[in-house]
Short mmCIF file of C-alpha atoms in Angstrom, two decimals:
data_model
loop_
_atom_site.label_atom_id
_atom_site.label_comp_id
_atom_site.label_asym_id
_atom_site.label_seq_id
_atom_site.Cartn_x
_atom_site.Cartn_y
_atom_site.Cartn_z
CA MET A 2 81.94 90.43 116.38
CA ARG A 3 78.19 90.04 117.04
CA ALA A 4 78.06 93.34 119.12
CA ALA A 5 79.81 95.21 116.22
CA ARG A 6 77.31 93.95 113.72
CA LEU A 7 74.19 94.71 116.21
CA ILE A 8 75.60 98.33 116.56
CA ARG A 9 75.79 98.61 112.78
CA MET A 10 72.39 97.27 112.35
CA VAL A 11 70.98 99.93 114.48
CA LEU A 12 73.14 102.58 112.78
CA LEU A 13 71.79 101.49 109.33
CA LEU A 14 68.34 101.54 110.54
CA GLN A 15 68.81 105.07 112.07
CA SER A 16 70.24 106.42 108.62
CA ARG A 17 67.31 105.09 106.69
CA PRO A 18 63.42 105.36 106.93
CA SER A 19 63.18 101.43 106.62
CA MET A 20 65.12 98.53 105.16
CA THR A 21 64.25 94.86 104.22
CA ALA A 22 65.78 91.89 105.61
CA ALA A 23 67.46 91.15 102.04
CA GLU A 24 68.81 94.92 102.40
CA LEU A 25 69.95 94.61 105.79
CA ALA A 26 71.66 90.97 105.06
CA ARG A 27 73.56 92.45 102.00
CA GLU A 28 74.91 95.26 103.89
CA LEU A 29 75.83 93.26 107.09
CA GLU A 30 77.33 90.16 104.99
CA VAL A 31 74.91 87.72 106.67
CA SER A 32 71.86 85.71 106.05
CA GLU A 33 68.36 86.84 106.31
CA ARG A 34 67.78 84.36 109.29
CA THR A 35 70.67 86.24 111.00
CA VAL A 36 69.14 89.65 110.37
CA THR A 37 66.00 88.23 112.04
CA ARG A 38 67.82 86.79 115.05
CA ASP A 39 69.65 89.84 115.33
CA ALA A 40 66.41 92.13 115.18
CA GLN A 41 64.95 90.14 118.09
CA ALA A 42 68.06 90.30 120.12
CA LEU A 43 68.09 94.09 119.63
CA SER A 44 64.39 94.31 120.58
CA GLU A 45 64.90 92.17 123.60
CA ALA A 46 67.87 94.66 124.38
CA GLY A 47 65.39 97.71 124.71
CA VAL A 48 66.10 98.86 121.16
CA PRO A 49 62.62 99.62 119.28
CA VAL A 50 63.36 97.89 116.15
CA TYR A 51 59.77 96.93 114.44
CA ALA A 52 59.02 94.71 111.53
CA ASP A 53 56.65 95.73 109.02
CA ARG A 54 54.87 92.51 107.39
CA GLY A 55 54.15 91.91 103.74
CA ARG A 56 55.79 92.74 100.34
CA ALA A 57 56.56 96.38 101.18
CA GLY A 58 57.55 95.68 104.58
CA GLY A 59 60.69 95.89 106.31
CA TYR A 60 62.66 96.85 109.48
CA ARG A 61 62.38 100.30 111.16
CA LEU A 62 62.96 102.16 114.27
CA ILE A 63 60.28 103.58 116.16
CA GLY A 64 59.51 106.42 118.52
CA GLY A 65 62.03 108.67 117.06
CA TYR A 66 64.88 106.48 118.48
CA ARG A 67 68.42 107.84 118.33
CA THR A 68 71.56 105.91 119.38
CA ARG A 69 74.29 107.63 121.12
CA LEU A 70 76.90 105.22 119.55
CA THR A 71 77.64 107.83 117.00
CA GLY A 72 81.01 109.22 118.35
CA LEU A 73 83.78 108.59 115.65
CA ALA A 74 86.92 106.66 116.76
CA ARG A 75 90.47 107.94 115.88
CA ASP A 76 91.04 105.31 113.02
CA GLU A 77 87.38 105.89 111.66
CA ALA A 78 87.80 109.58 111.57
CA GLU A 79 90.99 109.45 110.00
CA ALA A 80 89.71 106.81 107.40
CA LEU A 81 86.66 108.97 106.49
CA PHE A 82 88.85 111.49 105.03
CA LEU A 83 89.97 108.79 102.40
CA SER A 84 86.55 107.55 101.76
CA GLY A 85 86.83 108.88 98.30
CA VAL A 86 89.48 106.06 97.37
CA PRO A 87 87.68 102.73 98.24
CA GLY A 88 90.42 100.70 96.27
CA ALA A 89 93.26 102.26 98.50
CA LEU A 90 91.05 101.92 101.81
CA ARG A 91 90.60 98.01 100.89
CA GLU A 92 94.48 97.50 100.37
CA MET A 93 95.37 99.23 103.57
CA GLY A 94 93.04 97.18 105.52
CA LEU A 95 90.99 100.22 106.37
CA GLN A 96 87.45 99.53 104.65
CA ASP A 97 85.61 98.24 107.72
CA ALA A 98 86.75 101.42 109.66
CA ALA A 99 85.51 103.70 106.82
CA SER A 100 82.42 101.71 106.46
CA ALA A 101 81.71 102.38 110.24
CA ALA A 102 82.71 106.07 109.96
CA ARG A 103 80.32 106.71 107.05
CA LEU A 104 77.32 105.05 108.92
CA LYS A 105 78.09 107.13 111.89
CA VAL A 106 78.09 110.08 110.10
CA SER A 107 74.93 109.30 108.19
CA ALA A 108 73.07 108.38 111.51
CA ALA A 109 74.00 111.83 112.96
CA LEU A 110 72.78 113.94 109.90
CA GLY A 111 69.41 115.45 110.12
CA PRO A 112 66.80 114.01 107.92
CA SER A 113 67.32 116.89 105.20
CA LEU A 114 70.97 115.92 104.75
CA ARG A 115 70.28 112.24 104.78
CA ASP A 116 70.76 111.87 100.92
CA ALA A 117 74.33 113.67 101.26
CA PRO A 118 76.63 110.57 101.09
CA ARG A 119 74.67 109.22 98.05
CA THR A 120 74.49 112.28 96.12
CA ALA A 121 78.31 112.94 96.85
CA ALA A 122 79.36 109.24 95.74
CA GLN A 123 77.14 109.85 92.37
CA ARG A 124 79.16 113.01 91.49
CA PHE A 125 82.61 112.32 92.55
CA HIS A 126 84.90 109.31 92.12
CA LEU A 127 88.51 108.71 92.00
CA ASP A 128 90.21 105.91 89.91
CA ALA A 129 93.86 106.11 90.97
CA PRO A 130 95.70 103.40 88.62
CA ASN A 131 96.67 103.98 85.09
CA TRP A 132 94.74 102.76 81.92
CA PHE A 133 95.80 99.41 80.72
CA THR A 134 97.62 98.35 83.98
CA GLU A 135 96.80 95.65 86.53
CA PRO A 136 98.79 97.04 89.73
CA ALA A 137 99.41 94.19 92.47
CA THR A 138 98.52 95.20 95.80
CA PRO A 139 102.07 94.79 97.87
CA GLU A 140 101.61 92.17 100.40
CA LEU A 141 103.21 94.27 103.25
CA LEU A 142 100.89 97.18 102.84
CA PRO A 143 98.60 96.71 105.61
CA ALA A 144 101.29 96.25 108.14
CA VAL A 145 103.00 99.27 106.95
CA ALA A 146 99.70 101.45 106.96
CA ARG A 147 99.16 100.28 110.69
CA ALA A 148 102.63 101.61 111.48
CA VAL A 149 102.16 104.85 109.75
CA TRP A 150 98.94 105.36 111.31
CA ASP A 151 100.49 104.58 114.98
CA ASP A 152 103.86 106.34 114.45
CA ARG A 153 105.91 103.19 114.88
CA ARG A 154 109.26 102.36 113.72
CA ILE A 155 109.65 99.59 111.36
CA THR A 156 112.51 97.33 110.42
CA ALA A 157 112.26 96.88 106.59
CA ARG A 158 113.98 94.61 104.04
CA TYR A 159 113.86 95.55 100.51
CA ARG A 160 115.27 95.02 97.16
CA GLY A 161 118.15 97.49 96.32
CA ARG A 162 119.84 98.11 92.86
CA GLU A 163 122.62 95.59 93.66
CA ALA A 164 121.31 93.55 96.60
CA GLU A 165 118.75 93.11 99.38
CA VAL A 166 119.17 95.60 102.41
CA GLU A 167 117.73 96.28 105.42
CA ARG A 168 116.89 99.52 107.23
CA GLU A 169 115.17 100.84 110.27
CA LEU A 170 112.47 103.24 109.43
CA GLU A 171 110.27 105.81 110.62
CA PRO A 172 107.24 105.73 108.18
CA TYR A 173 105.81 109.28 107.91
CA GLY A 174 103.23 108.61 104.94
CA LEU A 175 102.03 106.61 102.12
CA VAL A 176 101.48 108.02 98.73
CA LEU A 177 99.57 106.14 95.90
CA LYS A 178 100.85 107.20 92.29
CA ALA A 179 99.45 105.59 89.25
CA GLY A 180 98.60 102.39 91.04
CA VAL A 181 102.04 101.86 92.71
CA TRP A 182 102.38 102.49 96.59
CA TYR A 183 105.28 104.54 97.76
CA LEU A 184 106.25 104.99 101.43
CA CYS A 185 107.70 108.11 102.61
CA ALA A 186 109.91 107.60 105.58
CA ARG A 187 112.97 108.96 107.72
CA VAL A 188 115.91 106.63 108.40
CA ALA A 189 116.13 106.01 111.93
CA ALA A 190 118.62 107.79 114.23
CA GLY A 191 118.59 111.14 112.51
CA GLY A 192 118.76 110.19 108.87
CA SER A 193 117.07 112.01 105.87
CA CYS A 194 113.62 111.29 104.60
CA ARG A 195 113.45 109.17 101.62
CA VAL A 196 110.74 107.50 99.05
CA TYR A 197 110.59 103.71 98.81
CA ARG A 198 108.46 101.58 96.46
CA LEU A 199 106.41 99.26 98.75
CA ASP A 200 106.41 96.55 96.16
CA ARG A 201 109.97 96.25 96.82
CA PHE A 202 109.72 95.27 100.33
CA THR A 203 110.54 91.71 101.06
CA ALA A 204 109.78 91.97 104.98
CA VAL A 205 108.42 94.42 107.64
CA GLU A 206 108.54 94.32 111.22
CA ALA A 207 107.16 96.54 113.63
CA ASP A 208 109.51 97.08 116.87
CA GLY A 209 106.72 98.31 118.75
CA GLU A 210 108.43 101.68 119.76
CA ARG A 211 106.79 104.98 118.80
CA PHE A 212 108.81 107.86 117.13
CA GLU A 213 108.55 111.32 117.68
CA ARG A 214 106.96 112.69 114.55
CA ASP A 215 108.19 116.03 112.79
CA GLU A 216 104.99 118.17 113.13
CA GLY A 217 106.43 120.39 110.24
CA PHE A 218 106.47 117.62 107.76
CA ASP A 219 103.88 118.32 104.83
CA LEU A 220 103.47 114.96 102.98
CA PRO A 221 101.77 116.58 99.80
CA ALA A 222 104.57 119.32 99.72
CA PHE A 223 107.49 116.60 100.23
CA TRP A 224 105.93 114.37 97.53
CA GLU A 225 105.66 117.21 95.07
CA GLU A 226 109.27 118.24 95.53
CA ARG A 227 110.46 114.70 95.37
CA ALA A 228 108.41 113.69 92.40
CA GLU A 229 110.01 116.75 90.21
CA GLN A 230 113.53 115.95 91.56
CA PHE A 231 112.71 112.37 90.48
CA ALA A 232 111.55 113.37 86.98
CA ARG A 233 114.59 115.52 86.48
CA SER A 234 117.19 113.07 87.77
CA ILE A 235 116.37 110.47 85.07
CA LEU A 236 116.68 112.80 82.11
CA ARG A 237 120.40 112.65 81.96
CA ALA A 238 120.85 112.62 77.92
CA GLU A 239 119.83 115.11 75.34
CA VAL A 240 118.82 114.75 71.70
CA VAL A 241 118.53 117.53 69.00
CA VAL A 242 115.18 116.96 67.06
CA ARG A 243 113.55 118.80 64.19
CA LEU A 244 109.73 118.94 64.31
CA SER A 245 106.80 119.50 61.94
CA GLY A 246 103.98 121.39 63.16
CA GLU A 247 102.22 118.10 63.85
CA GLY A 248 105.27 116.66 65.73
CA VAL A 249 105.23 119.88 67.74
CA ARG A 250 101.84 119.15 68.79
CA ARG A 251 102.21 115.66 69.47
CA LEU A 252 105.64 115.88 71.29
CA PRO A 253 104.42 116.02 74.81
CA TYR A 254 102.29 113.13 74.25
CA ALA A 255 105.45 111.07 73.30
CA VAL A 256 107.98 112.12 75.97
CA ASP A 257 108.00 113.55 79.38
CA PRO A 258 105.46 116.66 79.08
CA GLN A 259 107.50 118.87 81.30
CA ALA A 260 110.57 118.08 79.14
CA ALA A 261 108.74 118.83 76.13
CA ARG A 262 107.19 122.22 77.14
CA GLU A 263 110.51 123.44 78.33
CA ALA A 264 112.35 122.45 75.14
CA LEU A 265 109.76 124.04 72.73
CA ALA A 266 109.73 127.23 75.11
CA ALA A 267 113.39 127.59 74.50
CA ALA A 268 113.19 126.66 70.76
CA GLY A 269 114.04 129.34 68.00
CA ALA A 270 111.68 130.40 65.21
CA PRO A 271 110.55 127.83 62.48
CA ASP A 272 112.51 127.25 59.33
CA GLY A 273 111.77 127.94 55.97
CA ASP A 274 109.61 124.58 55.93
CA GLY A 275 107.75 125.52 59.04
CA TRP A 276 109.83 123.10 61.14
CA VAL A 277 111.25 123.78 64.64
CA THR A 278 114.32 122.56 66.03
CA VAL A 279 114.53 121.66 69.74
CA THR A 280 117.21 120.12 72.37
CA LEU A 281 115.38 117.81 74.05
CA PRO A 282 116.28 116.17 77.45
CA VAL A 283 115.87 112.51 77.73
CA GLU A 284 116.46 109.29 79.62
CA SER A 285 118.64 107.61 77.54
CA GLU A 286 119.22 107.11 74.07
CA GLU A 287 117.32 103.61 74.12
CA VAL A 288 114.41 105.39 75.71
CA ALA A 289 114.48 108.33 73.16
CA HIS A 290 114.57 105.83 70.27
CA THR A 291 111.27 104.08 71.65
CA GLN A 292 109.54 107.55 72.43
CA LEU A 293 110.63 109.47 69.23
CA THR A 294 109.65 106.40 66.85
CA ALA A 295 106.15 107.51 67.85
CA LEU A 296 106.30 110.49 66.04
CA GLY A 297 107.01 108.91 62.73
CA PRO A 298 107.73 111.19 59.84
CA GLU A 299 106.95 114.27 61.79
CA ALA A 300 110.25 114.29 63.50
CA GLU A 301 113.94 114.33 62.43
CA VAL A 302 116.64 113.55 64.95
CA LEU A 303 119.82 115.60 64.19
CA ALA A 304 121.86 114.46 67.05
CA PRO A 305 123.32 112.16 68.32
CA ALA A 306 124.45 110.63 65.24
CA ALA A 307 124.09 106.94 66.60
CA LEU A 308 120.11 107.71 67.25
CA ARG A 309 120.04 109.40 63.72
CA ALA A 310 121.67 106.43 62.38
CA ARG A 311 119.19 103.91 64.18
CA LEU A 312 115.97 105.73 63.19
CA ALA A 313 117.34 105.91 59.63
CA ASP A 314 117.78 102.34 59.67
CA ASP A 315 114.35 101.87 61.06
CA ALA A 316 112.90 103.90 58.38
CA ALA A 317 114.85 102.01 55.57
CA ARG A 318 113.73 98.66 56.85
CA LEU A 319 109.95 100.16 57.04
CA ALA A 320 110.23 101.21 53.37
CA LEU A 321 111.58 97.75 52.29
CA LEU A 322 108.80 96.03 54.07
CA TYR A 323 106.01 97.96 52.73
CA GLY A 324 107.53 98.55 49.53
CA ALA A 325 107.89 94.69 49.09
CA ARG A 326 104.13 93.81 50.15
CA ARG A 327 102.93 96.53 47.72
CA SER A 328 104.95 95.12 44.93
CA ALA A 329 103.71 91.75 45.59
CA ALA A 330 100.09 92.79 45.60
CA LEU A 331 100.70 94.51 42.61
CA ARG A 332 101.99 91.23 41.10
CA VAL A 333 99.01 89.14 42.16
CA ARG A 334 96.57 91.49 41.11
CA PRO A 335 94.55 90.14 38.30
CA ALA A 336 94.89 92.12 34.91
CA ARG A 337 91.85 94.03 33.76
CA PRO A 338 90.61 92.39 30.48
CA GLY A 339 91.50 94.39 27.38
CA PRO A 340 88.76 95.73 24.78
CA MET A 341 87.17 92.88 22.65
CA LEU A 342 88.40 93.01 19.03
CA ASP A 343 86.36 92.06 15.99
CA ALA A 344 87.71 89.05 14.24
#
């Protein structure tokens, strides 16, 4: 542990002109007293660490010293490509590997490029989760991530639709979608490649055996295809909706955007009132009720009859609710005084 910290301290000093004890302590997550002891240990080992005294002082390397400990390990090199997703790295247990990789790259850069990591970080940042959600990190994510890196089979138990089942899987890749982790894995013994939600896993055990990875497997292409299939597979019902101009504009924000675009593209010309009638694929009548309610008076459901009746009932209840409150407000409003009459 201390050896790794000493190497990291050298890399930090090599990547910057100088650093104060407080800065080093913060980066290394130790006390300033530990920084002083580590600097002394490095000096005794032949690393030319020099301490400047005074308010503007700090630690620096002298004599153009360059460490040769800059070769990237495999896990560090792989983690470096994910360094733009700090939350994902932390959840997979790769934060330390990515930090070490960035330090080694910074140490290997020439003086004119030393600010490259900082300038990139100030210009690009990826925030994966959706708004207004607090996604929980699956407890088994680090174990699954290690199996993915090492191409090791896992025995996983997960909650299915009806019961908990167990499968032997060959984990090919992890995907973070809107704050939710998914595992793309092939069922062992020649099975097909499937997608599993990681938060439904209840147990994971790596059996230590490596599997032979299909080098032709393309994770981004596989995920894009399966995601499109999934989005289409859940749209099992249809509704016929008449939309105002404003309803047309708002439809892609209320329902599946691709389904909305395709329905609008297939729609006929507007009627005499400027309204457009579309046939829209939806997940279910229940989901359609929730989604189309958001369009308010800008949408009229024509079919199915049950959904139309349900929305008509909602509209009547709203009219009664707001009408009753308006009448009550009018009743309690004080009457304006009339004109004064001479006696």
